[in-house]
Amino acid sequence: MAEYYFQTRGMCVGYSGNVLIRDITVDVEKGEIVTLIGPNGSGKSTILKSITKQLQTIAGTVYIDGQDLASLHYRTLATKMSVVLTERMKPELLTCRDIVSTGRYPYTGRLGFLTEEDDEKVKSAMENVHVLELADRDFNAISDGQRQRVLLARAICQEPELIILDEPTSFLDIRHKLELLGILRSMAKENDITVIMSLHEIDLAQKVSDKILCVKGDTIYRYGTPDIVFDEQTISELYELEKGCYDPLFGSVELPRPEGEPQVLVVSSGGRGIPVYRKLQKENIPFCAGILYTNDVDYSVARSLACEVISERPFFPISESALDKALKMVSECRYVIDAGVDIGETNSRIAKVLDAARAAGKLHRETDSIER
């Protein structure tokens, strides 16, 4: 078997001979999950259709287990690869069980009869994605999310070595998104199945993927492991974020911070300031956060949401300059919110900040007591 199970070399994809994305070169090991991310219309679906032979590649080569994709007969390919794309099927008079059963056809004889073993595999696949109760329902009469899970069951019972999915979490609520991705992860790691898919939910892509393929413009913007790809600059440039930002620590996208001079100073530590930051953001109230150590979980969120962050190096006593900035903010802002802070030897100077706020009559415990 080849060193890499799936490879592309200089692959160019597009339509009618016009190249949309060029020079796609990736190496994927067996059992890895690779996720394509990028803006709408960037060409993720075009890449997936090209590696499933629904579109002809314009240049380059695709290898599956060392074999050139172009040389594989469709029936042979069907025993290696299963596909779940975004196009909505509208089969007439077929139940969900009938749809899932089509995944066994590459293994049947010319007459297409299913054996008892095939029936058991269909049942098992439907149980795995929790759609067995839909077995006798008309496929056209169920919800989009249910259809998505039925199509995944079809792909599973095909027993592929490689599964291709285009936005498989579309139309699913959060419970079923997590269930579906959990199933894919288990399939990949327990059964050594390679998964290549596209996702819009970059937070889930970061958590489930072994490798990330960033698609933007006429080339691959970046390809690598999630810890390399998911940094603030890469995601901001990939999606051209002008409002808001990406937080790599939480794997989340943050809305824009309120603009203007800080009206509130939030004093906190250990994550207790985050709910306050978000409440002030929703109220569009500009605020300052501090004094925060840069390894505090509050610091990561404050950096995205606060107009200003007063910070200090981890494990060092709070400096005179940081204290002066905080005391200056106490005098200039309208309110100081003590969201909860653990005070010890190294950060003992925070007590002076709270004392100054209390003396000025500005100290509050809750955001409810402040006015815009």
Coordinates of C-alpha atoms in Angstrom, one line a residue:
M1 CA 0.0 0.0 0.0
A2 CA 1.2 3.6 -0.7
E3 CA 2.7 5.7 2.0
Y4 CA -0.2 8.1 1.8
Y5 CA -3.7 6.7 1.1
F6 CA -4.9 9.8 -0.8
Q7 CA -2.8 12.2 -2.8
T8 CA -3.1 15.0 -5.3
R9 CA -0.3 16.3 -7.4
G10 CA -0.7 19.6 -9.2
M11 CA -4.4 19.1 -9.5
C12 CA -6.3 22.0 -11.2
V13 CA -10.1 22.1 -11.0
G14 CA -12.7 24.2 -12.7
Y15 CA -15.5 24.2 -15.3
S16 CA -15.4 24.0 -19.1
G17 CA -11.6 24.0 -19.2
N18 CA -11.4 27.2 -17.1
V19 CA -9.3 26.8 -14.0
L20 CA -10.9 27.9 -10.8
I21 CA -8.2 26.5 -8.4
R22 CA -4.8 25.4 -9.5
D23 CA -1.9 23.4 -8.2
I24 CA -3.7 21.5 -5.4
T25 CA -1.1 19.2 -3.8
V26 CA -2.0 17.3 -0.6
D27 CA -1.0 14.1 1.2
V28 CA -3.5 12.3 3.4
E29 CA -2.8 9.2 5.5
K30 CA -5.3 6.4 6.0
G31 CA -7.7 7.2 8.9
E32 CA -7.1 11.0 8.8
I33 CA -9.9 13.5 8.7
V34 CA -9.2 16.4 6.3
T35 CA -11.6 19.4 6.3
L36 CA -11.9 22.1 3.6
I37 CA -12.7 25.5 5.0
G38 CA -13.0 28.9 3.2
P39 CA -15.5 31.6 2.1
N40 CA -18.7 30.7 0.2
G41 CA -18.0 30.3 -3.5
S42 CA -14.3 29.7 -3.0
G43 CA -14.4 26.3 -4.7
K44 CA -14.6 23.8 -1.9
S45 CA -17.5 21.9 -3.6
T46 CA -15.6 22.0 -6.9
I47 CA -12.6 20.3 -5.4
L48 CA -14.8 17.6 -3.8
K49 CA -16.7 17.0 -7.1
S50 CA -13.4 16.7 -8.9
I51 CA -12.0 14.0 -6.6
T52 CA -15.2 12.0 -6.8
K53 CA -15.1 12.1 -10.7
Q54 CA -18.3 14.1 -10.9
L55 CA -16.1 16.8 -12.5
Q56 CA -13.1 16.1 -14.8
T57 CA -9.9 17.5 -13.4
I58 CA -8.3 20.0 -15.8
A59 CA -4.7 19.1 -14.9
G60 CA -2.7 17.1 -12.4
T61 CA -3.3 13.6 -10.8
V62 CA -5.3 12.2 -8.0
Y63 CA -4.2 8.9 -6.3
I64 CA -6.2 6.6 -4.1
D65 CA -4.1 3.9 -2.4
G66 CA -1.4 4.4 -5.0
Q67 CA -3.8 4.1 -8.0
D68 CA -4.6 6.9 -10.4
L69 CA -8.2 8.0 -9.9
A70 CA -8.7 8.4 -13.7
S71 CA -7.9 4.7 -14.2
L72 CA -10.4 3.4 -11.7
H73 CA -13.7 2.0 -13.0
Y74 CA -16.7 3.5 -11.3
R75 CA -17.8 0.1 -9.8
T76 CA -14.3 -0.3 -8.4
L77 CA -14.3 3.2 -7.1
A78 CA -17.6 2.6 -5.4
T79 CA -16.1 -0.1 -3.2
K80 CA -13.4 2.3 -2.1
M81 CA -15.2 5.7 -1.9
S82 CA -18.6 6.8 -0.7
V83 CA -19.9 10.3 -1.3
V84 CA -22.4 12.6 0.5
L85 CA -22.8 15.9 -1.5
T86 CA -25.1 18.8 -1.0
E87 CA -27.4 18.2 -3.9
R88 CA -30.9 17.3 -2.7
M89 CA -32.0 13.9 -3.9
K90 CA -35.7 13.6 -4.9
P91 CA -36.2 9.9 -5.5
E92 CA -39.8 8.8 -6.2
L93 CA -41.5 6.2 -3.9
L94 CA -38.4 5.2 -2.0
T95 CA -38.3 4.7 1.7
C96 CA -35.3 5.7 3.8
R97 CA -34.4 2.0 4.0
D98 CA -34.4 1.8 0.2
I99 CA -32.0 4.8 0.0
V100 CA -29.6 3.3 2.6
S101 CA -29.7 0.0 0.8
T102 CA -28.3 1.5 -2.4
G103 CA -25.0 1.7 -0.5
R104 CA -24.8 -2.1 -0.8
Y105 CA -25.2 -2.3 -4.6
P106 CA -21.5 -2.2 -5.5
Y107 CA -21.3 -5.6 -3.7
T108 CA -24.3 -7.3 -5.2
G109 CA -24.5 -9.3 -8.4
R110 CA -25.9 -8.3 -11.7
L111 CA -29.5 -8.6 -10.5
G112 CA -28.9 -6.3 -7.5
F113 CA -30.4 -8.6 -4.8
L114 CA -29.5 -7.9 -1.2
T115 CA -28.5 -10.8 1.0
E116 CA -29.4 -11.1 4.7
E117 CA -25.9 -9.9 5.5
D118 CA -26.5 -6.8 3.4
D119 CA -29.8 -6.2 5.2
E120 CA -28.0 -6.4 8.6
K121 CA -25.4 -3.9 7.4
V122 CA -28.2 -1.5 6.3
K123 CA -29.9 -1.8 9.7
S124 CA -26.6 -1.3 11.5
A125 CA -25.7 1.8 9.5
M126 CA -29.1 3.3 10.2
E127 CA -28.8 2.5 13.9
N128 CA -25.3 4.2 14.0
V129 CA -26.8 7.5 12.8
H130 CA -30.1 7.2 14.7
V131 CA -32.4 6.9 11.7
L132 CA -33.7 3.4 12.1
E133 CA -37.1 4.7 13.2
L134 CA -37.3 6.4 9.8
A135 CA -36.8 3.2 7.9
D136 CA -40.3 2.9 6.4
R137 CA -40.8 6.6 5.9
D138 CA -40.9 8.2 2.4
F139 CA -37.4 9.8 1.9
N140 CA -39.1 12.9 0.4
A141 CA -41.4 13.3 3.5
I142 CA -38.7 13.8 6.1
S143 CA -36.8 16.9 7.2
D144 CA -33.5 18.1 5.6
G145 CA -31.6 17.2 8.7
Q146 CA -33.1 13.7 8.7
R147 CA -32.2 13.3 5.0
Q148 CA -28.6 14.2 5.8
R149 CA -28.4 11.5 8.3
V150 CA -30.0 8.9 6.1
L151 CA -27.5 9.7 3.3
L152 CA -24.7 9.3 5.8
A153 CA -26.1 5.9 6.7
R154 CA -26.0 5.0 3.1
A155 CA -22.3 6.0 2.9
I156 CA -21.5 4.0 6.0
C157 CA -23.1 0.8 4.8
Q158 CA -21.1 1.1 1.6
E159 CA -18.1 0.2 3.8
P160 CA -15.7 2.6 2.1
E161 CA -12.1 3.2 2.7
L162 CA -12.6 6.9 1.8
I163 CA -15.7 9.0 2.5
I164 CA -16.3 12.4 0.9
L165 CA -18.8 14.8 2.4
D166 CA -19.8 18.3 1.3
E167 CA -21.1 20.3 4.2
P168 CA -22.5 17.3 6.1
T169 CA -23.7 19.4 9.1
S170 CA -25.9 21.6 7.0
F171 CA -29.6 21.6 8.2
L172 CA -28.6 19.8 11.5
D173 CA -29.2 21.2 14.9
I174 CA -26.3 21.3 17.4
R175 CA -27.1 17.9 18.9
H176 CA -27.0 16.1 15.5
K177 CA -24.0 18.1 14.3
L178 CA -22.0 16.7 17.3
E179 CA -23.4 13.2 16.8
L180 CA -22.6 13.2 13.1
L181 CA -19.0 14.4 13.6
G182 CA -18.6 12.0 16.5
I183 CA -19.6 9.2 14.2
L184 CA -17.1 10.3 11.5
R185 CA -14.3 10.5 14.0
S186 CA -15.1 7.1 15.3
M187 CA -15.2 5.7 11.8
A188 CA -11.9 7.3 10.9
K189 CA -10.0 6.2 14.0
E190 CA -11.6 2.8 14.7
N191 CA -12.1 1.6 11.2
D192 CA -9.1 3.4 9.5
I193 CA -11.4 5.2 7.1
T194 CA -10.1 8.4 5.5
V195 CA -12.6 11.3 5.6
I196 CA -12.4 14.4 3.4
M197 CA -15.2 17.0 3.9
S198 CA -16.1 20.6 3.8
L199 CA -17.5 22.5 6.8
H200 CA -18.7 26.0 7.5
E201 CA -18.4 25.6 11.3
I202 CA -14.7 26.4 11.8
D203 CA -14.9 25.8 15.5
L204 CA -16.0 22.2 14.8
A205 CA -13.5 21.8 12.0
Q206 CA -10.7 22.8 14.4
K207 CA -11.8 20.1 16.9
V208 CA -12.5 17.1 14.6
S209 CA -9.9 17.4 11.9
D210 CA -6.3 16.1 11.6
K211 CA -5.6 18.5 8.7
I212 CA -7.2 21.6 7.3
L213 CA -7.2 22.7 3.7
C214 CA -7.9 26.5 3.4
V215 CA -9.4 27.4 0.0
K216 CA -9.3 31.0 -1.2
G217 CA -8.8 32.6 -4.6
D218 CA -7.3 30.5 -7.3
T219 CA -5.0 28.5 -5.0
I220 CA -4.8 26.7 -1.7
Y221 CA -4.3 29.4 0.9
R222 CA -2.9 27.1 3.5
Y223 CA -2.7 23.4 4.3
G224 CA -1.7 21.8 7.6
T225 CA -2.7 20.7 11.1
P226 CA -5.3 22.7 13.1
D227 CA -2.6 24.0 15.5
I228 CA -0.8 25.6 12.5
V229 CA -3.9 26.8 10.6
F230 CA -6.1 28.1 13.3
D231 CA -4.5 31.4 14.4
E232 CA -6.1 34.8 14.4
Q233 CA -4.3 36.2 11.4
T234 CA -4.8 33.1 9.1
I235 CA -8.6 32.9 9.8
S236 CA -9.0 36.7 9.5
E237 CA -7.2 36.8 6.2
L238 CA -8.9 33.7 4.9
Y239 CA -12.4 35.1 5.5
E240 CA -11.4 38.7 5.1
L241 CA -12.8 39.6 8.5
E242 CA -13.2 43.4 8.8
K243 CA -15.7 43.3 11.7
G244 CA -15.0 41.1 14.6
C245 CA -12.2 38.6 15.0
Y246 CA -11.3 35.0 15.5
D247 CA -10.2 33.7 19.0
P248 CA -7.8 30.8 18.6
L249 CA -8.0 29.8 22.3
F250 CA -11.7 29.2 22.3
G251 CA -12.0 28.4 18.5
S252 CA -14.7 31.1 18.2
V253 CA -15.5 34.1 16.2
E254 CA -16.2 37.3 18.2
L255 CA -18.4 40.2 17.2
P256 CA -16.8 43.6 16.9
R257 CA -15.9 45.4 20.2
P258 CA -17.8 48.5 21.2
E259 CA -16.1 51.7 20.0
G260 CA -15.4 54.8 22.0
E261 CA -13.7 55.8 25.3
P262 CA -14.0 53.1 28.0
Q263 CA -16.9 53.8 30.3
V264 CA -16.3 50.8 32.5
L265 CA -13.3 49.1 34.0
V266 CA -13.8 45.4 34.6
V267 CA -11.6 43.8 37.3
S268 CA -11.5 40.0 37.2
S269 CA -9.6 36.7 36.9
G270 CA -10.0 33.1 36.2
G271 CA -12.8 33.5 33.6
R272 CA -15.2 35.4 35.8
G273 CA -14.9 38.5 33.7
I274 CA -16.0 36.8 30.5
P275 CA -19.8 37.0 31.1
V276 CA -19.4 40.7 32.0
Y277 CA -17.4 41.4 28.9
R278 CA -20.1 39.8 26.7
K279 CA -22.9 41.6 28.5
L280 CA -21.2 45.0 28.0
Q281 CA -20.6 44.1 24.4
K282 CA -24.3 43.3 23.8
E283 CA -25.2 46.7 25.4
N284 CA -22.6 48.3 23.2
I285 CA -20.8 49.8 26.2
P286 CA -17.0 50.4 25.7
F287 CA -14.9 49.0 28.5
C288 CA -11.4 48.4 29.7
A289 CA -10.2 45.1 31.4
G290 CA -7.4 44.8 33.8
I291 CA -5.1 44.2 35.5
L292 CA -4.9 40.8 33.7
Y293 CA -2.1 38.4 33.5
T294 CA -1.6 37.4 29.9
N295 CA -2.0 33.7 30.7
D296 CA -5.4 34.3 32.3
V297 CA -8.4 33.0 30.3
D298 CA -10.0 36.4 30.7
Y299 CA -7.1 38.0 28.8
S300 CA -7.8 36.1 25.6
V301 CA -11.5 37.2 25.4
A302 CA -10.7 40.8 26.7
R303 CA -8.2 41.2 23.9
S304 CA -11.0 40.7 21.4
L305 CA -13.8 42.6 23.2
A306 CA -12.3 45.4 25.3
C307 CA -11.3 48.8 24.0
E308 CA -8.2 48.6 26.2
V309 CA -6.5 45.8 28.2
I310 CA -4.2 46.6 31.1
S311 CA -1.9 43.5 31.3
E312 CA 1.0 42.1 33.2
R313 CA 3.5 39.2 32.6
P314 CA 2.5 35.9 34.2
F315 CA 3.9 35.1 37.7
F316 CA 5.4 38.6 38.1
P317 CA 4.3 41.2 40.7
I318 CA 2.1 43.9 39.2
S319 CA 4.3 46.7 38.1
E320 CA 4.0 50.4 39.0
S321 CA 3.2 51.2 35.4
A322 CA 0.3 48.7 35.2
L323 CA -1.0 50.0 38.6
D324 CA -0.8 53.6 37.4
K325 CA -2.7 52.8 34.2
A326 CA -5.4 51.1 36.3
L327 CA -5.7 53.9 38.8
K328 CA -5.9 56.4 35.9
M329 CA -8.7 54.3 34.4
V330 CA -10.6 54.3 37.7
S331 CA -10.5 58.1 37.7
E332 CA -11.6 58.5 34.0
C333 CA -14.3 55.8 33.7
R334 CA -17.8 56.0 35.1
Y335 CA -18.0 52.6 36.7
V336 CA -15.7 49.8 38.0
I337 CA -17.1 46.3 38.1
D338 CA -15.5 43.8 40.4
A339 CA -16.4 40.6 38.6
G340 CA -14.4 38.4 41.0
V341 CA -10.7 38.3 41.4
D342 CA -8.4 36.1 43.5
I343 CA -5.8 38.4 45.1
G344 CA -2.5 36.9 46.3
E345 CA 1.1 38.1 46.8
T346 CA 2.0 38.8 43.2
N347 CA -1.3 40.6 42.3
S348 CA -1.8 42.3 45.7
R349 CA -1.8 45.7 44.0
I350 CA -5.2 45.0 42.5
A351 CA -6.6 45.6 46.0
K352 CA -5.5 49.3 45.6
V353 CA -7.5 49.5 42.4
L354 CA -10.6 48.2 44.1
D355 CA -10.0 50.5 47.1
A356 CA -9.7 53.5 44.8
A357 CA -12.9 52.6 43.0
R358 CA -14.7 52.1 46.3
A359 CA -13.5 55.5 47.6
A360 CA -14.7 57.2 44.4
G361 CA -18.1 55.6 44.7
K362 CA -17.7 53.8 41.4
L363 CA -17.4 50.1 42.5
H364 CA -20.1 47.7 41.5
R365 CA -20.6 44.0 41.6
E366 CA -23.1 43.6 38.7
T367 CA -23.6 45.2 35.4
D368 CA -27.3 45.7 36.2
S369 CA -26.5 48.6 38.5
I370 CA -24.8 50.7 35.8
E371 CA -26.4 53.1 33.3
R372 CA -25.3 53.8 29.8

